[in-house]
Amino acid sequence: MSSLRRQAILTTVGVVVLLVALVFAAREMFVSERDALLAAILVLGAAVVWLRIAALAGRQRTMERAEGMRRKLVADVSHDLRTPIASLRLLVEAVDDEVVDEETRRRYLATMQTHIASLSTMIDDLFELSRLEAGEIDWSMRQVEMALLVDETVAAMRPEARARRVELRAQLGEDPLSTRADPERIQRVLFNLIRNAIHHTPADGSVTVRAEARPDAIEVEVADTGDGIPVGDRNAVFEPFNRGGDDASRTGDGAGLGLAISRAIVETHGGSIWIAPAETGTRVRFSLPAG
């Protein structure tokens, strides 16, 4: 077991013990729930940063690369934790002061729940990406008909597209599109790409999902009529936490992990994912071996 992995395990145990201690200390010392909550959030945030660093840095071949990755991850995760934690602090203080009326209090609590859900999603995505890159995922591989999977996913995403006044459609041919894959993981890729496309397409725009057979592969494309991605940013958008240009991340409304997770899933299947040239909007394509 590597030194980083041992430290990650010890850190995990320490975090659990510390969180439990915080709960009991708050009760015994009559510390306000606000202070206990803020302390717990900060401890959890620090734990996420370290566990993510340990999971990825441990896979690097040189100390120099590991140190560079450590610094980047600390900066990236800290950036994504700072805003929701600052907002939670202000909201908790407002509720704790008991100055706001009941309606405002309920609105503040709803906003707090939104931030907590966002942090939870970020943590889940961090651990999923770490497990994917470490090869610790159990895959359920079987024959998959991509046309059916695409059609099912597009149907599930239509209500979200309709709510944003974006037309979502699938263009599928008559050729069989069979591949050996984990259908749930590939559907996760489709959900990520379609949701990103919807969120970056203005009202009255459109998102089109295509699937077609190549000689040795199945190719799927998600094309939108949004603003597009600058050529210089197209390779970088698949990196964790990448924002692309002026903070205009194509990786969703969260921490910028959607495309990184999608790339890890596709590459584990022996495929590839890339940004294809487009006159307008963005075309994200991925391929899977035919079979």
Coordinates of C-alpha atoms in Angstrom, one line a residue:
M1 CA 0.0 0.0 0.0
S2 CA 1.4 3.4 -1.0
S3 CA 2.2 6.1 1.4
L4 CA -0.5 8.4 -0.1
R5 CA -3.1 5.6 0.1
R6 CA -2.3 4.9 3.8
Q7 CA -2.5 8.7 4.5
A8 CA -5.9 8.8 2.8
I9 CA -7.2 6.0 4.9
L10 CA -6.0 7.6 8.1
T11 CA -7.5 10.9 7.0
T12 CA -10.8 9.2 6.4
V13 CA -10.8 7.7 9.9
G14 CA -9.7 11.0 11.4
V15 CA -12.5 12.9 9.6
V16 CA -15.2 10.5 10.9
V17 CA -13.9 10.7 14.5
L18 CA -13.6 14.5 14.2
L19 CA -17.2 14.9 12.9
V20 CA -18.5 12.7 15.7
A21 CA -16.5 14.7 18.2
L22 CA -18.0 18.0 16.8
V23 CA -21.5 16.7 17.4
F24 CA -20.9 15.8 21.0
A25 CA -18.9 18.9 21.7
A26 CA -21.7 21.0 20.4
R27 CA -24.1 19.4 22.8
E28 CA -21.9 19.4 25.8
M29 CA -20.5 22.9 25.4
F30 CA -23.8 24.4 24.2
V31 CA -22.1 25.5 20.9
S32 CA -24.7 26.9 18.5
E33 CA -25.9 24.6 15.7
R34 CA -24.6 27.2 13.2
D35 CA -21.0 26.9 14.4
A36 CA -21.2 23.1 14.5
L37 CA -22.6 23.0 11.0
L38 CA -19.9 25.4 9.6
A39 CA -17.2 23.4 11.3
A40 CA -18.5 20.2 9.9
I41 CA -18.7 21.7 6.4
L42 CA -15.2 22.9 6.6
V43 CA -13.9 19.6 7.9
L44 CA -15.8 17.7 5.1
G45 CA -14.5 20.1 2.5
A46 CA -10.9 19.6 3.6
A47 CA -11.4 15.8 3.6
V48 CA -12.7 15.9 0.1
V49 CA -9.7 17.9 -1.1
W50 CA -7.3 15.4 0.5
L51 CA -9.0 12.2 -0.6
R52 CA -9.2 13.5 -4.2
I53 CA -5.5 14.4 -4.1
A54 CA -4.5 11.1 -2.7
A55 CA -6.6 9.1 -5.2
L56 CA -5.2 10.8 -8.2
A57 CA -1.7 11.9 -7.2
G58 CA -0.9 8.4 -6.1
R59 CA -1.2 7.3 -9.7
Q60 CA 1.5 9.6 -11.0
R61 CA 5.0 8.3 -11.8
T62 CA 7.0 11.2 -10.6
M63 CA 7.0 13.4 -7.5
E64 CA 7.1 16.5 -9.7
R65 CA 3.9 15.6 -11.5
A66 CA 2.2 14.5 -8.3
E67 CA 3.1 17.9 -6.7
G68 CA 1.8 19.8 -9.7
M69 CA -1.4 17.8 -9.6
R70 CA -1.7 18.3 -5.8
R71 CA -1.5 22.1 -6.2
K72 CA -4.0 22.2 -9.1
L73 CA -6.5 20.0 -7.3
V74 CA -6.2 22.1 -4.1
A75 CA -6.9 25.2 -6.1
D76 CA -9.7 23.7 -8.1
V77 CA -11.6 22.1 -5.3
S78 CA -11.1 25.1 -3.0
H79 CA -12.5 27.3 -5.7
D80 CA -15.6 25.2 -6.0
L81 CA -16.1 24.9 -2.2
R82 CA -15.6 28.6 -1.5
T83 CA -18.9 29.9 -3.0
P84 CA -21.4 27.5 -1.5
I85 CA -19.7 27.5 1.9
A86 CA -19.6 31.4 2.0
S87 CA -23.3 31.4 1.0
L88 CA -24.2 28.8 3.6
R89 CA -22.4 30.9 6.3
L90 CA -24.4 34.0 5.5
L91 CA -27.7 32.1 5.4
V92 CA -27.1 30.2 8.6
E93 CA -26.2 33.5 10.4
A94 CA -29.3 35.2 9.0
V95 CA -31.5 32.3 10.3
D96 CA -29.7 32.1 13.6
D97 CA -30.2 35.8 14.3
E98 CA -34.0 35.2 14.3
V99 CA -34.5 38.6 12.7
V100 CA -36.1 37.4 9.4
D101 CA -39.8 36.5 9.1
E102 CA -41.0 33.0 8.7
E103 CA -41.5 33.2 4.9
T104 CA -37.9 34.5 4.4
R105 CA -36.6 31.9 6.8
R106 CA -38.2 29.1 4.7
R107 CA -36.7 30.6 1.5
Y108 CA -33.3 30.7 3.1
L109 CA -33.6 27.1 4.3
A110 CA -34.6 26.1 0.7
T111 CA -31.5 27.9 -0.6
M112 CA -29.3 26.1 2.0
Q113 CA -30.7 22.8 0.8
T114 CA -29.8 23.6 -2.8
H115 CA -26.2 24.4 -1.8
I116 CA -25.9 21.3 0.3
A117 CA -27.3 19.2 -2.6
S118 CA -24.7 20.8 -4.9
L119 CA -21.9 20.0 -2.5
S120 CA -23.1 16.4 -2.2
T121 CA -23.2 16.1 -6.0
M122 CA -19.7 17.4 -6.2
I123 CA -18.4 14.9 -3.6
D124 CA -20.2 12.0 -5.4
D125 CA -18.6 13.1 -8.7
L126 CA -15.2 13.4 -7.2
F127 CA -15.3 9.9 -5.8
E128 CA -16.8 8.4 -9.0
L129 CA -14.0 10.0 -11.1
S130 CA -11.4 8.8 -8.6
R131 CA -12.8 5.2 -8.8
L132 CA -13.0 5.3 -12.6
E133 CA -9.4 6.5 -12.9
A134 CA -8.2 3.9 -10.3
G135 CA -10.0 1.1 -12.1
E136 CA -12.2 0.3 -9.1
I137 CA -15.6 0.2 -10.9
D138 CA -17.5 -3.1 -11.4
W139 CA -18.7 -3.1 -15.0
S140 CA -21.8 -4.8 -16.2
M141 CA -20.9 -5.5 -19.8
R142 CA -23.4 -6.8 -22.3
Q143 CA -24.6 -6.3 -25.9
V144 CA -26.3 -2.9 -26.2
E145 CA -28.3 -1.5 -29.0
M146 CA -27.3 2.1 -29.1
A147 CA -30.3 3.3 -31.0
L148 CA -32.6 2.1 -28.3
L149 CA -30.4 3.6 -25.5
V150 CA -30.2 7.0 -27.3
D151 CA -33.9 7.1 -27.9
E152 CA -34.7 6.2 -24.3
T153 CA -32.3 8.9 -23.0
V154 CA -33.6 11.6 -25.3
A155 CA -37.1 10.8 -24.2
A156 CA -36.1 11.2 -20.5
M157 CA -34.4 14.5 -21.2
R158 CA -37.2 16.1 -23.2
P159 CA -39.1 17.6 -20.2
E160 CA -35.9 19.4 -19.1
A161 CA -35.3 20.7 -22.7
R162 CA -38.9 21.8 -22.9
A163 CA -38.7 23.7 -19.7
R164 CA -35.8 25.7 -21.2
R165 CA -37.6 26.1 -24.6
V166 CA -35.0 24.0 -26.4
E167 CA -36.0 21.5 -29.0
L168 CA -34.4 18.1 -28.4
R169 CA -34.5 15.4 -31.1
A170 CA -32.8 12.2 -32.0
Q171 CA -31.7 11.3 -35.6
L172 CA -31.2 7.5 -35.9
G173 CA -30.8 5.5 -39.0
E174 CA -31.9 2.0 -39.9
D175 CA -28.5 0.3 -39.5
P176 CA -27.9 -1.9 -36.4
L177 CA -25.8 -0.1 -33.8
S178 CA -24.7 -2.9 -31.5
T179 CA -21.8 -2.6 -29.1
R180 CA -20.6 -4.4 -26.0
A181 CA -20.9 -2.0 -23.1
D182 CA -22.2 -1.2 -19.7
P183 CA -25.5 0.4 -20.6
E184 CA -25.9 2.4 -17.3
R185 CA -22.5 4.0 -17.6
I186 CA -23.0 4.8 -21.3
Q187 CA -26.3 6.3 -20.5
R188 CA -24.6 8.4 -17.9
V189 CA -22.4 9.8 -20.7
L190 CA -25.4 10.5 -22.8
F191 CA -27.2 12.3 -19.9
N192 CA -24.0 14.4 -19.2
L193 CA -23.6 15.5 -22.8
I194 CA -27.3 16.2 -23.5
R195 CA -27.8 18.1 -20.2
N196 CA -24.7 20.2 -21.0
A197 CA -26.0 20.9 -24.5
I198 CA -29.4 21.9 -23.2
H199 CA -27.9 24.2 -20.6
H200 CA -25.7 26.0 -23.1
T201 CA -28.3 26.4 -25.8
P202 CA -30.4 29.6 -25.8
A203 CA -34.2 29.5 -25.8
D204 CA -35.7 28.5 -29.2
G205 CA -32.4 26.7 -30.0
S206 CA -32.0 22.9 -30.6
V207 CA -30.1 19.9 -29.5
T208 CA -29.7 16.9 -31.9
V209 CA -28.5 13.5 -30.9
R210 CA -27.2 11.3 -33.7
A211 CA -25.9 7.7 -33.7
E212 CA -24.3 6.0 -36.7
A213 CA -22.3 2.9 -37.6
R214 CA -18.7 3.2 -38.8
P215 CA -16.6 0.3 -40.2
D216 CA -15.3 -0.7 -36.7
A217 CA -17.1 1.6 -34.3
I218 CA -20.4 3.2 -33.3
E219 CA -20.3 6.9 -33.2
V220 CA -22.7 9.1 -31.2
E221 CA -22.9 12.9 -31.5
V222 CA -24.6 15.5 -29.4
A223 CA -24.9 18.8 -31.3
D224 CA -26.3 22.1 -30.1
T225 CA -26.9 25.6 -31.5
G226 CA -25.3 27.4 -28.6
D227 CA -22.3 29.7 -28.6
G228 CA -19.7 26.9 -29.2
I229 CA -16.3 26.3 -27.7
P230 CA -13.2 28.2 -28.7
V231 CA -10.8 26.0 -30.7
G232 CA -8.0 26.5 -28.1
D233 CA -10.3 25.2 -25.3
R234 CA -11.6 22.1 -27.0
N235 CA -9.1 19.6 -25.6
A236 CA -9.0 21.1 -22.1
V237 CA -12.8 20.8 -21.5
F238 CA -12.3 17.1 -20.7
E239 CA -10.0 17.9 -17.8
P240 CA -11.5 18.0 -14.3
F241 CA -12.7 21.4 -13.1
N242 CA -12.0 23.0 -16.5
R243 CA -14.0 26.1 -17.0
G244 CA -13.1 26.9 -20.6
G245 CA -12.6 30.5 -21.5
D246 CA -14.4 33.0 -19.3
D247 CA -15.6 30.5 -16.8
A248 CA -18.0 29.1 -19.4
S249 CA -17.6 25.4 -18.6
R250 CA -19.2 22.9 -20.8
T251 CA -19.3 20.4 -18.0
G252 CA -22.6 21.4 -16.5
D253 CA -23.8 23.6 -13.7
G254 CA -21.7 21.7 -11.1
A255 CA -18.0 21.5 -10.4
G256 CA -16.9 20.8 -14.0
L257 CA -16.6 17.0 -13.7
G258 CA -19.2 15.8 -16.2
L259 CA -17.0 15.6 -19.3
A260 CA -14.0 14.2 -17.3
I261 CA -16.3 11.4 -16.0
S262 CA -17.6 10.9 -19.5
R263 CA -14.1 10.6 -21.0
A264 CA -13.1 8.1 -18.3
I265 CA -16.2 5.9 -19.0
V266 CA -15.8 6.0 -22.8
E267 CA -12.0 5.3 -22.7
T268 CA -12.5 2.4 -20.3
H269 CA -14.8 0.9 -23.0
G270 CA -12.0 1.3 -25.5
G271 CA -13.5 4.3 -27.2
S272 CA -12.7 8.0 -27.5
I273 CA -14.5 11.3 -27.1
W274 CA -13.7 14.6 -28.7
I275 CA -15.1 18.0 -29.8
A276 CA -15.8 17.9 -33.6
P277 CA -15.5 21.0 -35.8
A278 CA -18.8 22.9 -36.2
E279 CA -19.8 26.0 -38.1
T280 CA -22.2 26.9 -35.3
G281 CA -22.7 25.6 -31.8
T282 CA -20.9 22.6 -30.4
R283 CA -20.6 19.0 -31.6
V284 CA -19.4 16.5 -28.9
R285 CA -18.8 13.0 -30.4
F286 CA -17.8 9.7 -28.8
S287 CA -17.1 6.3 -30.3
L288 CA -17.4 2.8 -29.0
P289 CA -16.0 -0.4 -30.6
A290 CA -18.7 -2.1 -32.8
G291 CA -19.5 -5.6 -31.6

